[in-house]
XYZ file of C-alpha atoms in Angstrom:
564
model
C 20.916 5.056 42.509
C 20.462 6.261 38.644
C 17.318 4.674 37.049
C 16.066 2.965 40.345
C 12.819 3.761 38.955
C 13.496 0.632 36.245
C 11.721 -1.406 38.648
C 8.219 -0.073 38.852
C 7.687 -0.351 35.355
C 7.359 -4.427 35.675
C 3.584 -3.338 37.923
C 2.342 -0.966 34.655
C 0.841 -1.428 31.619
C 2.682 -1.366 28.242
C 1.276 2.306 27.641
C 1.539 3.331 31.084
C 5.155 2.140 31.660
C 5.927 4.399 27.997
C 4.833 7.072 29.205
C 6.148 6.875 33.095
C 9.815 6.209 31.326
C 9.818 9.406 29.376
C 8.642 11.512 32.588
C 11.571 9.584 34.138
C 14.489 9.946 31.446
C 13.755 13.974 30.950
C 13.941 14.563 34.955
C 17.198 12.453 34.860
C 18.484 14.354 31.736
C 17.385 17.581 33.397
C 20.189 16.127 36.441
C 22.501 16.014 33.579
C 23.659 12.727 35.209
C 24.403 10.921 31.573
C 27.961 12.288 31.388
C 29.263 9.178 33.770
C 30.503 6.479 32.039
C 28.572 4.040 34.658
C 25.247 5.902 34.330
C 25.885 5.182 30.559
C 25.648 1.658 30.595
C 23.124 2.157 33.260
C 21.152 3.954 30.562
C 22.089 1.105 28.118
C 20.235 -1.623 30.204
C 17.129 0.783 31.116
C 17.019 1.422 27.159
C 17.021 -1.997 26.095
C 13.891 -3.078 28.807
C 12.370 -0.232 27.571
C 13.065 -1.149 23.831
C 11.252 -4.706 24.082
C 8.218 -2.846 26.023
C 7.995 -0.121 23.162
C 8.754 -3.301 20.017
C 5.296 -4.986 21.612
C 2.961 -1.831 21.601
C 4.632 -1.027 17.851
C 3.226 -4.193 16.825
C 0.091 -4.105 18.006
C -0.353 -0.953 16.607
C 0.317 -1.572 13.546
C -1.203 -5.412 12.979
C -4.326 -4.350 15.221
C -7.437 -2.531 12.871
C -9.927 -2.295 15.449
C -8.333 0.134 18.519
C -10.136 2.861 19.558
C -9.110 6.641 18.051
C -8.600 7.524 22.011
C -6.512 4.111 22.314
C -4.741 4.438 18.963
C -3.978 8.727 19.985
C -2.220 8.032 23.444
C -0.518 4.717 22.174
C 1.057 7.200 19.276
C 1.859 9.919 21.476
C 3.287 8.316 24.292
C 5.403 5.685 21.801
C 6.791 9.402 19.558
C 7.621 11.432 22.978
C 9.559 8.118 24.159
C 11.507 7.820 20.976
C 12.010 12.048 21.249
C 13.224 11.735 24.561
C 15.832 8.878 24.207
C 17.105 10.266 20.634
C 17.477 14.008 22.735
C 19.612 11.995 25.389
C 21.582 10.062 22.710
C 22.335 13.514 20.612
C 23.729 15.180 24.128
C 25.901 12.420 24.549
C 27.473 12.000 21.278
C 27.716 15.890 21.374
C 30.154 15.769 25.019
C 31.829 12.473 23.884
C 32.325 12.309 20.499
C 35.669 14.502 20.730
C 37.081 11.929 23.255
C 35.750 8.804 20.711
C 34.716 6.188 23.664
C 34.173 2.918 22.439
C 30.000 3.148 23.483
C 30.176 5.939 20.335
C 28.986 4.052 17.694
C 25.980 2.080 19.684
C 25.276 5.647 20.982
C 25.039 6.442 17.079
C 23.420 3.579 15.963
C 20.597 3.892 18.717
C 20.318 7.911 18.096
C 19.436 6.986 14.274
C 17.217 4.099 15.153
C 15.360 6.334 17.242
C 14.927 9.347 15.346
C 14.431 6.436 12.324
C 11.365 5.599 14.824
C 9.847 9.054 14.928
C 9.882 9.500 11.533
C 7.613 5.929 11.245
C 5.295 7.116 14.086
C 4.768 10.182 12.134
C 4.277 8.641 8.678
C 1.811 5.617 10.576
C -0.463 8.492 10.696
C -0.162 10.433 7.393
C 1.840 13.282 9.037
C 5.051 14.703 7.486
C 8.613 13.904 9.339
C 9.449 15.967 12.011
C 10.742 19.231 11.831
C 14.635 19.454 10.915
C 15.162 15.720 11.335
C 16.699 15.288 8.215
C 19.547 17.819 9.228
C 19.682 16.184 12.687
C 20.179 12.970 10.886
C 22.491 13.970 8.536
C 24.873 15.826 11.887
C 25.087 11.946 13.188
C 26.040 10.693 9.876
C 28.786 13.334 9.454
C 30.113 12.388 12.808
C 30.427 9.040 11.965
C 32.248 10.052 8.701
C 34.185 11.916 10.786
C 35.247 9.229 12.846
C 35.844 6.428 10.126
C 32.971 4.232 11.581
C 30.289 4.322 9.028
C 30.795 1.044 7.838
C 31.823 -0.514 11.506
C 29.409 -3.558 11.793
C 26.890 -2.707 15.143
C 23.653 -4.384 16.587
C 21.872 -1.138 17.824
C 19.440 -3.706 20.359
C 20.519 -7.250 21.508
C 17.137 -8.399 19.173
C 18.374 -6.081 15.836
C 20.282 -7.500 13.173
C 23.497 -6.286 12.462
C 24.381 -3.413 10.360
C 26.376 -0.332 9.923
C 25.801 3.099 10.489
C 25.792 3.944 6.767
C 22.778 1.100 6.231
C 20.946 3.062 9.445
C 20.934 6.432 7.144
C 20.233 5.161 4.005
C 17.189 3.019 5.630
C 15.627 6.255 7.113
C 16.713 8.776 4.052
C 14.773 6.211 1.906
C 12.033 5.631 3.813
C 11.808 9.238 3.816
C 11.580 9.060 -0.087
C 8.411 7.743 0.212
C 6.613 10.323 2.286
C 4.151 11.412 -0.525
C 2.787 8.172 -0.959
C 0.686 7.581 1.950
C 1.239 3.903 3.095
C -0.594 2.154 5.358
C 1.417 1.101 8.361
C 1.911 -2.405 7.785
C 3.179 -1.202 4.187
C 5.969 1.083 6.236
C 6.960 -2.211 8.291
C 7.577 -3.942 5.467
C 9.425 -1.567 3.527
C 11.441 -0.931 6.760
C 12.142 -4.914 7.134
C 13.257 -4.777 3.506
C 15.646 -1.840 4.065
C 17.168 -3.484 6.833
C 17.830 -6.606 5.302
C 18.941 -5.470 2.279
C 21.276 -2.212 2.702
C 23.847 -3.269 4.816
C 26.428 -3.864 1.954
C 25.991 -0.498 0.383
C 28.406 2.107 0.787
C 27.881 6.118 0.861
C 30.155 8.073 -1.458
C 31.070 11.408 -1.180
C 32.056 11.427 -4.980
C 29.602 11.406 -7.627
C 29.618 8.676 -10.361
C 26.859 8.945 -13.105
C 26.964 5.437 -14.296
C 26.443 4.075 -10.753
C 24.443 6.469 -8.466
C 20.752 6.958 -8.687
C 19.846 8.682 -5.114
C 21.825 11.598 -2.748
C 20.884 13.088 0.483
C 22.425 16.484 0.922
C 23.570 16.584 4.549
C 22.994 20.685 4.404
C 19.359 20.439 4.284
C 16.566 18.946 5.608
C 15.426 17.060 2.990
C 15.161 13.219 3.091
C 16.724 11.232 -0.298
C 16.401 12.230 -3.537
C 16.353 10.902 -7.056
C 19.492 12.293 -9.147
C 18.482 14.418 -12.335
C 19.789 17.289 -13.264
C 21.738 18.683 -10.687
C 25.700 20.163 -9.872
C 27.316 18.175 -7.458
C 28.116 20.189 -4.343
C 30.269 18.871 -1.303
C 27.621 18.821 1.199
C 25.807 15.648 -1.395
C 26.019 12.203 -0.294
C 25.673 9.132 -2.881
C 24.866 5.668 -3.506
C 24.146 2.696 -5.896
C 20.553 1.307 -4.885
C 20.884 -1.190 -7.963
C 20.899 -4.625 -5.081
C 17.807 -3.676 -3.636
C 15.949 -2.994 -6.877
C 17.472 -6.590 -7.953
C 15.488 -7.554 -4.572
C 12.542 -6.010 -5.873
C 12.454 -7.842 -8.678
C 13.235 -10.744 -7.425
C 10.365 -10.762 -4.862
C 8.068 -9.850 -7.828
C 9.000 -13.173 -9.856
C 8.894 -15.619 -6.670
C 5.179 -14.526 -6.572
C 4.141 -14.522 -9.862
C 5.534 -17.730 -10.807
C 4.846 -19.091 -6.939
C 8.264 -19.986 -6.496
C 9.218 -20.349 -2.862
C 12.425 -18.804 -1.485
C 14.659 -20.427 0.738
C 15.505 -17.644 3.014
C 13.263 -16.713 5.845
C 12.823 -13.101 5.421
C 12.305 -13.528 1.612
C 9.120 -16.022 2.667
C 8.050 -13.554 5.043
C 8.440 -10.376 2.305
C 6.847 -12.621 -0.409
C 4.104 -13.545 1.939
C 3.419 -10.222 3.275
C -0.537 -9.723 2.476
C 0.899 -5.923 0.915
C 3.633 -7.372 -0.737
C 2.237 -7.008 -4.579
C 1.144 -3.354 -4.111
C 4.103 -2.754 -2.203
C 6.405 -3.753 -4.399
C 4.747 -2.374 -7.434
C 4.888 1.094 -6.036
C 8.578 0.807 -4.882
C 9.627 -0.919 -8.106
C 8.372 2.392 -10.083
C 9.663 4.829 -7.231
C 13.253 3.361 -6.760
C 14.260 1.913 -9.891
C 16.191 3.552 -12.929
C 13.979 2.009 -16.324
C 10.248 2.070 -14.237
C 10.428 5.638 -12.582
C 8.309 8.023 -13.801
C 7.925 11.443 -12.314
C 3.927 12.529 -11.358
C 2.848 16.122 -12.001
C -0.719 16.733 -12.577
C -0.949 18.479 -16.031
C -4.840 20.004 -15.399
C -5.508 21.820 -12.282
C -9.039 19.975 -10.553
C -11.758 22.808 -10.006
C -13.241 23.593 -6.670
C -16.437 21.955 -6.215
C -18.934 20.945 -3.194
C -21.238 17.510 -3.696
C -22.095 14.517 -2.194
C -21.435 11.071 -3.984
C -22.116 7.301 -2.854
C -18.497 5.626 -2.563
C -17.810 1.813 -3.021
C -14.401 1.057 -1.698
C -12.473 -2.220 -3.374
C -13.446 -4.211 -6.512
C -15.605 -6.705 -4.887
C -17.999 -4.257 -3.366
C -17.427 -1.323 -7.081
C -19.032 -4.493 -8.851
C -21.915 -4.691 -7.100
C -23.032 -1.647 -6.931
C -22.508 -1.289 -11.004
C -24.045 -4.802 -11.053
C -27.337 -3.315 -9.030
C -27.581 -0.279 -10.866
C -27.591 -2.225 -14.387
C -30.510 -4.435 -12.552
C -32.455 -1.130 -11.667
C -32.009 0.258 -14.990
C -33.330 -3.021 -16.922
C -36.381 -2.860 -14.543
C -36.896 0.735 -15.446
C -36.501 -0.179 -18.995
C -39.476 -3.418 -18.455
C -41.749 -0.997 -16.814
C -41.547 1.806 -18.513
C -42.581 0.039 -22.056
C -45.533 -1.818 -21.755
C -46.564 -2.147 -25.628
C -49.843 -3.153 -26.823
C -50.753 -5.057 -23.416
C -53.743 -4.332 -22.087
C -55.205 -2.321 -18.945
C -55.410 -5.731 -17.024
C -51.994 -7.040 -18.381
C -50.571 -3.969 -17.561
C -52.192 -4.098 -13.743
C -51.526 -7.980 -13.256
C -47.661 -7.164 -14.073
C -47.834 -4.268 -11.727
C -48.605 -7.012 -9.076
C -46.252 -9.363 -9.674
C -43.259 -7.070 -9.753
C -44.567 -6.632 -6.026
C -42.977 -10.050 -4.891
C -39.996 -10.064 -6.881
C -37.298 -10.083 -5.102
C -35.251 -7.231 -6.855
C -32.819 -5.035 -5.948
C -33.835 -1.779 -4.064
C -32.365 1.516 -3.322
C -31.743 0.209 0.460
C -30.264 -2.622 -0.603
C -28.306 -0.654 -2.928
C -26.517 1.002 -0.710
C -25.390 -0.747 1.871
C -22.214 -1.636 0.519
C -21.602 2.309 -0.342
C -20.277 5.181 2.198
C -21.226 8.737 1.772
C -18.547 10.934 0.476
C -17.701 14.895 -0.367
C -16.036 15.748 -3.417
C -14.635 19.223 -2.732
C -12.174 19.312 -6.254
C -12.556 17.876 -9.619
C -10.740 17.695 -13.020
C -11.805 15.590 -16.382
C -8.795 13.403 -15.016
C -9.389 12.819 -11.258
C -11.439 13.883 -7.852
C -10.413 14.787 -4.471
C -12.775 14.006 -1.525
C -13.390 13.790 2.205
C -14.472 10.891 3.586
C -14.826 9.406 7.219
C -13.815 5.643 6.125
C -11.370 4.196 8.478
C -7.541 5.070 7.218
C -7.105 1.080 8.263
C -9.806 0.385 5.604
C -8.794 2.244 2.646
C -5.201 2.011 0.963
C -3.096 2.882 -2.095
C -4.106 0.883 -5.594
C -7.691 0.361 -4.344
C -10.243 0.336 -6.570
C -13.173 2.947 -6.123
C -16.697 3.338 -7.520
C -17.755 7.208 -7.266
C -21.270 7.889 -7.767
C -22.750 11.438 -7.966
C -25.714 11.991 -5.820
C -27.503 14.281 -9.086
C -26.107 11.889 -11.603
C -27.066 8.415 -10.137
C -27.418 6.254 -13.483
C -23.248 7.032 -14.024
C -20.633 5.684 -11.878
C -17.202 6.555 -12.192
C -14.226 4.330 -11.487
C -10.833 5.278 -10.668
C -8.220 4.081 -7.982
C -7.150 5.936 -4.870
C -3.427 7.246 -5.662
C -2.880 9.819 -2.489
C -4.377 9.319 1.218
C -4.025 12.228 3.658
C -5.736 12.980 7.085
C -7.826 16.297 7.659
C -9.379 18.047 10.560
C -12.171 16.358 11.485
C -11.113 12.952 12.045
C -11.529 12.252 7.898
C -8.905 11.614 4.992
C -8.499 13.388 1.775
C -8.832 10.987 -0.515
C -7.164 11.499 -4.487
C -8.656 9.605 -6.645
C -7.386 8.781 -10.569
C -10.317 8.263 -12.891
C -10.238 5.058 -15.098
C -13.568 5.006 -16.862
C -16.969 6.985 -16.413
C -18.588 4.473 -18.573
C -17.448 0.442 -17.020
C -19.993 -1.964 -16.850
C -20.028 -5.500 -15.520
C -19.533 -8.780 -17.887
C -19.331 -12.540 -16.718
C -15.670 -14.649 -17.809
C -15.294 -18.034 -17.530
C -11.910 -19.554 -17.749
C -12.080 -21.668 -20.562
C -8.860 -23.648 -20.008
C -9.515 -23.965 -16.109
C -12.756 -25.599 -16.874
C -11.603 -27.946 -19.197
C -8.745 -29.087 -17.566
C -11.408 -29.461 -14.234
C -14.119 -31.452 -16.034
C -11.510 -33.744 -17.495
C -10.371 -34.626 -14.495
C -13.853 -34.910 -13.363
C -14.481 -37.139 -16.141
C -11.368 -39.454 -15.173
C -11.834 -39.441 -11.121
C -15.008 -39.692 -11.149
C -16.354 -43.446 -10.082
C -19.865 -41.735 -10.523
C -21.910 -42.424 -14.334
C -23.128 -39.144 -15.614
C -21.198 -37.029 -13.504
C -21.990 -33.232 -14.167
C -19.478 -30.746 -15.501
C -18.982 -27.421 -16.247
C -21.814 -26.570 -19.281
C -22.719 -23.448 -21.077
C -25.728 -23.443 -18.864
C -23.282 -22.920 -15.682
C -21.536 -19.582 -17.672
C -25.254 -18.288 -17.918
C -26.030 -18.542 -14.626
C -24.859 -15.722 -12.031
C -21.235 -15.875 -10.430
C -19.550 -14.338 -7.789
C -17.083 -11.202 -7.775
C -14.192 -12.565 -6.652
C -15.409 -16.585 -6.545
C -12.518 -18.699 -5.122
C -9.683 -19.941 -6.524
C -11.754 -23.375 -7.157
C -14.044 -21.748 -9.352
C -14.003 -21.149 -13.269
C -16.612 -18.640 -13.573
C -16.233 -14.700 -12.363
C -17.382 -11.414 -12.587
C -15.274 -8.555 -14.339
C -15.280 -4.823 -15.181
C -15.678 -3.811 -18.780
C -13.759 -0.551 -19.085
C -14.239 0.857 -23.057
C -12.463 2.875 -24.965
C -12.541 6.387 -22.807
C -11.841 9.926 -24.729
C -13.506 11.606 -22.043
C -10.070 11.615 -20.135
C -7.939 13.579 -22.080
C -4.156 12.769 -21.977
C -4.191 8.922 -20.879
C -3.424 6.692 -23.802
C -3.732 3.362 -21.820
C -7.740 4.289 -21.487
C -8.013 4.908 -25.040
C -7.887 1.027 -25.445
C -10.141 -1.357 -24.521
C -9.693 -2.914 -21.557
C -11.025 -5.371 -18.302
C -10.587 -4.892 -14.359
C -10.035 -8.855 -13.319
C -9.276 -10.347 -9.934
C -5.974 -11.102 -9.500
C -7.104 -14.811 -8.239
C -8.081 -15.650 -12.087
C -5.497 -14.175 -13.897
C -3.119 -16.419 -15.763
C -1.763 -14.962 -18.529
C -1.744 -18.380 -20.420
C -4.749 -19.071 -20.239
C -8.260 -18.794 -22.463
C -11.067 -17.063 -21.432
C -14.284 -16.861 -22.646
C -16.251 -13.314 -21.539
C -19.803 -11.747 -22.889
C -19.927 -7.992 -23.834
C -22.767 -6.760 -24.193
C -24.562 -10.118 -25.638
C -21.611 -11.019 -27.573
C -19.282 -14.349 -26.519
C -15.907 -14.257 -27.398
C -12.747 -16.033 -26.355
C -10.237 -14.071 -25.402
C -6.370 -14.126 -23.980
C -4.796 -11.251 -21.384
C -2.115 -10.123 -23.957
C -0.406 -6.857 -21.716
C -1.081 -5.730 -17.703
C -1.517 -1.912 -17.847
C -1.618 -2.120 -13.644
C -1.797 -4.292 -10.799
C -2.641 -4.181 -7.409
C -3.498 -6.502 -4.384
C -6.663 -7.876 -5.551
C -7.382 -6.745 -9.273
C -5.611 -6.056 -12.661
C -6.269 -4.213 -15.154
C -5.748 -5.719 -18.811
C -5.663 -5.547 -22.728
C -6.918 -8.277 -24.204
C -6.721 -9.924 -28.099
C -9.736 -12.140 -29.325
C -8.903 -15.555 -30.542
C -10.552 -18.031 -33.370
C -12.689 -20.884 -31.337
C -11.625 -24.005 -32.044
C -14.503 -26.766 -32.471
C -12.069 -29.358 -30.373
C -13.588 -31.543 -27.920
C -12.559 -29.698 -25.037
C -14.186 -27.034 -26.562
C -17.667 -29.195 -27.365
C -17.798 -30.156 -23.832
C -18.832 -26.360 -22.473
C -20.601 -24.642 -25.832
């Protein structure tokens, strides 16, 4: 009886019965037993068990940070050969039966895309490129379809899959593939993948080109995955679409978080709520749209170098270690200058500084990682590192300091992410400042509004409220979204960058938690108070922004009396 080995998978585990079905499914296609139409739904059935088994490992893969590498390399292995083997069987078939156009055809289509859709995920989970040629084995089951007037034939590849067409199945993987270069993290390709499937469906592939409506082609002769249209001759192999809906998605998405609307649909909530939706959508609003898109090509070739640097990875952890450094250097400063003080003075200071509790170079570093900077260029740095790939993702902030130049750290954000022998990432890195320091903002409107209500609520005489003395004191990175005071990065006007006009303004690094472009904020550079409002966001990313701001006159109102 075909596939009566179904049954011992319900004894294995969720890797083990992976692996046992692909042993299974290439000795049966080796029988060549597939060609009979009852073996077919046979295979069906054994497919869609399978399926459920294979969605539940997927997950866990991807929403689990902590498996081991040997866990996380036979979980990726096994899941890739499984979705090989069944998209091999599917191709056969659709190769003997296409000419005879069964009615299975277009589930046999829509489940050979899904699956070599699938491989091209497991591969891009772990920084690798697609597989070889699966862009022109793609592109032979899309002209098939075309062939046989079903692209756009409504099908649920898997009883749990929405439904979709064929065309929507290609243009999810062709643009997935678009984004190959950008190194997402894995949860980043699930939700891009969710957000292609919910929102292609409707769009239709042309095989004639219209200017004033098309923005992407595949061409079906290559292997190549989607492309941007610029200058090019339209040749009959080129497929077309309009991609303007899902960028109206995009956009959409962007303004339910910002102004914290909530949706009614389901899957917008879930895409809005996504913990990678902001940086997500950032990047694919500048990769897919027609006004935002702007095409990356690194104008000064980085220099081959070998040295070691401390790394801080996120803004939380880049403040502190500017914050410590600034401490160490003030110390430095105190001790080195001693003026007219006396031997004794000088010797009963000596002792004191003994107890402080200051910052040290072991406490320094703990929040750092150790890192290799192999190429360089007054623009950027490439390095290896042996940080987690889970830890470390597009948009995030970085502090790079240079073991021989200790007193300077450099700040950039990570803008590539590729694996390297060795079990470490190549890590490209675009500088922002060499020269950002650490100042303390208060939100001047927040606190007002909070110590008014204080003030009204309060059954309590003399209850305290926010006070000048309170911006003085020291405040956390990122606080909480209860608080009024924070830390922020300084970045000044940088020439040492050449060719970046947005760093040739003054600027700050905030956390995106206090940002509100509406409101006031008071902030101390260098000594000097100021109130200030966030005028223009230069970029934005899960957990920071980066700003211009204008200085405004202080107004002696009594809001204003209550914190000066």
């Amino acid at each position: 009886m075909a596939f009566a080995w179904g049954k011992e998978l319900d004894g294995m585990d969720d890797v083990s019965a992976i692996e046992y079905a692909t042993q299974q499914l290439n000795a049966d296609a080796k029988k060549d037993i597939f060609n009979d139409e009852q073996n077919i739904e046979a295979l069906f059935a054994i497919d869609e068990k399978i399926h459920i088994i294979v969605d539940r490992i997927t997950s866990h893969y991807i929403n689990i940070d902590n498996l081991s590498i040997e866990l996380e390399e036979r979980i990726a292995n096994a899941v890739f050969l499984y979705h090989r083997q069944l998209y091999l069987i599917y191709n056969t078939l659709i190769d003997n039966l296409a000419p005879f156009q069964p009615q299975s055809l277009i589930v046999m289509l829509a489940r050979a895309i899904n699956n070599a859709t699938q491989m091209i995920k497991w591969r891009f989970y772990n920084y690798q490129s697609a597989p070889a040629n699966v862009w022109l084995q793609l592109s032979k089951l899309y002209l098939v379809a075309e062939k046989q007037a079903i692209l756009d034939s409504y099908v649920r590849a898997y009883p749990d899959k929405e439904i979709t067409t064929l065309s929507s199945a290609y243009i999810q993987a062709c643009m997935l593939g678009s984004l190959e270069s950008l190194s997402f993290q894995r949860k980043q390709i699930e939700l891009v993948s969710k957000m292609l499937a919910y929102w292609t469906p409707k769009i239709l592939i042309q095989s004639t080109y219209d200017e004033n409506k098309h923005l992407f082609y595949v061409d079906t002769a290559s292997d190549a995955a989607a492309k941007r249209i610029r200058n090019f001759k339209p040749l009959p192999s080129y497929r077309y679409w309009c991609f303007d809906s899902v960028n109206l998605k995009i956009e959409l998405c962007l303004s339910l978080i910002e102004y914290n609307i909530l949706p009614k649909q389901q899957e917008m909530k879930d895409f809005i709520s996504n913990q990678y939706a902001v940086p997500t959508l950032e990047i694919l609003k500048t990769e897919w749209s027609r006004a935002e898109y702007k095409r990356q090509r690194r104008s000064t070739e980085r220099a081959k170098t070998s040295k070691y640097a401390s790394t801080t990875y996120g803004f939380e952890y880049t403040c502190y270690h500017i914050k410590q450094h600034e401490n160490m250097r003030i110390q430095r400063v105190g001790k080195s200058y001693q003026g007219n003080k006396s031997f004794d003075e000088r010797l009963a200071t000596h002792s004191l500084s003994k107890d402080q509790n200051g910052p040290n170079v072991i406490y320094l570093d703990l929040g750092a990682a150790q890192s290799k900077i192999i190429d360089e260029c007054p623009k950027g740095i490439g390095m290896y590192t042996n940080k987690p790939a889970s830890e470390v993702s597009l948009g995030m902030l970085i502090g790079v300091t240079i073991s021989d130049q200790k007193d300077a750290t450099k700040i950039g954000v990570i803008r590539s992410i590729k694996p390297v022998i060795g079990n470490e990432l190549h890590i490209g890195i675009e500088l922002l400042s060499t020269t950002a320091f650490c100042v303390e903002a208060l939100n001047v409107s927040a606190a007002t509004a909070k110590a008014k209500n204080v003030a009204e609520n309060s059954s309590v005489k003399n209850t305290p409220i926010v006070t000048r003395k309170e911006f003085n004191e020291s405040v956390g990175f990122n606080g909480n979204v209860n608080e009024t005071s924070f830390t922020c990065l300084y970045l000044p006007r940088e020439f040492t960058i050449p060719q970046h006009e947005s760093l040739q303004l003054e600027s700050l690094i905030v956390p995106r938690l206090h940002y509100n472009k509406n409101d006031t904020y008071r902030i101390n550079i260098s000594g000097t108070d100021m109130l200030v409002k966030f005028t223009e966001t230069l970029e934005h990313h899960d957990n920071w922004l980066r700003v211009i701001y204008t200085q405004v006159l202080e107004r002696k109102t009594a809001a204003d009396l209550s914190l000066t």
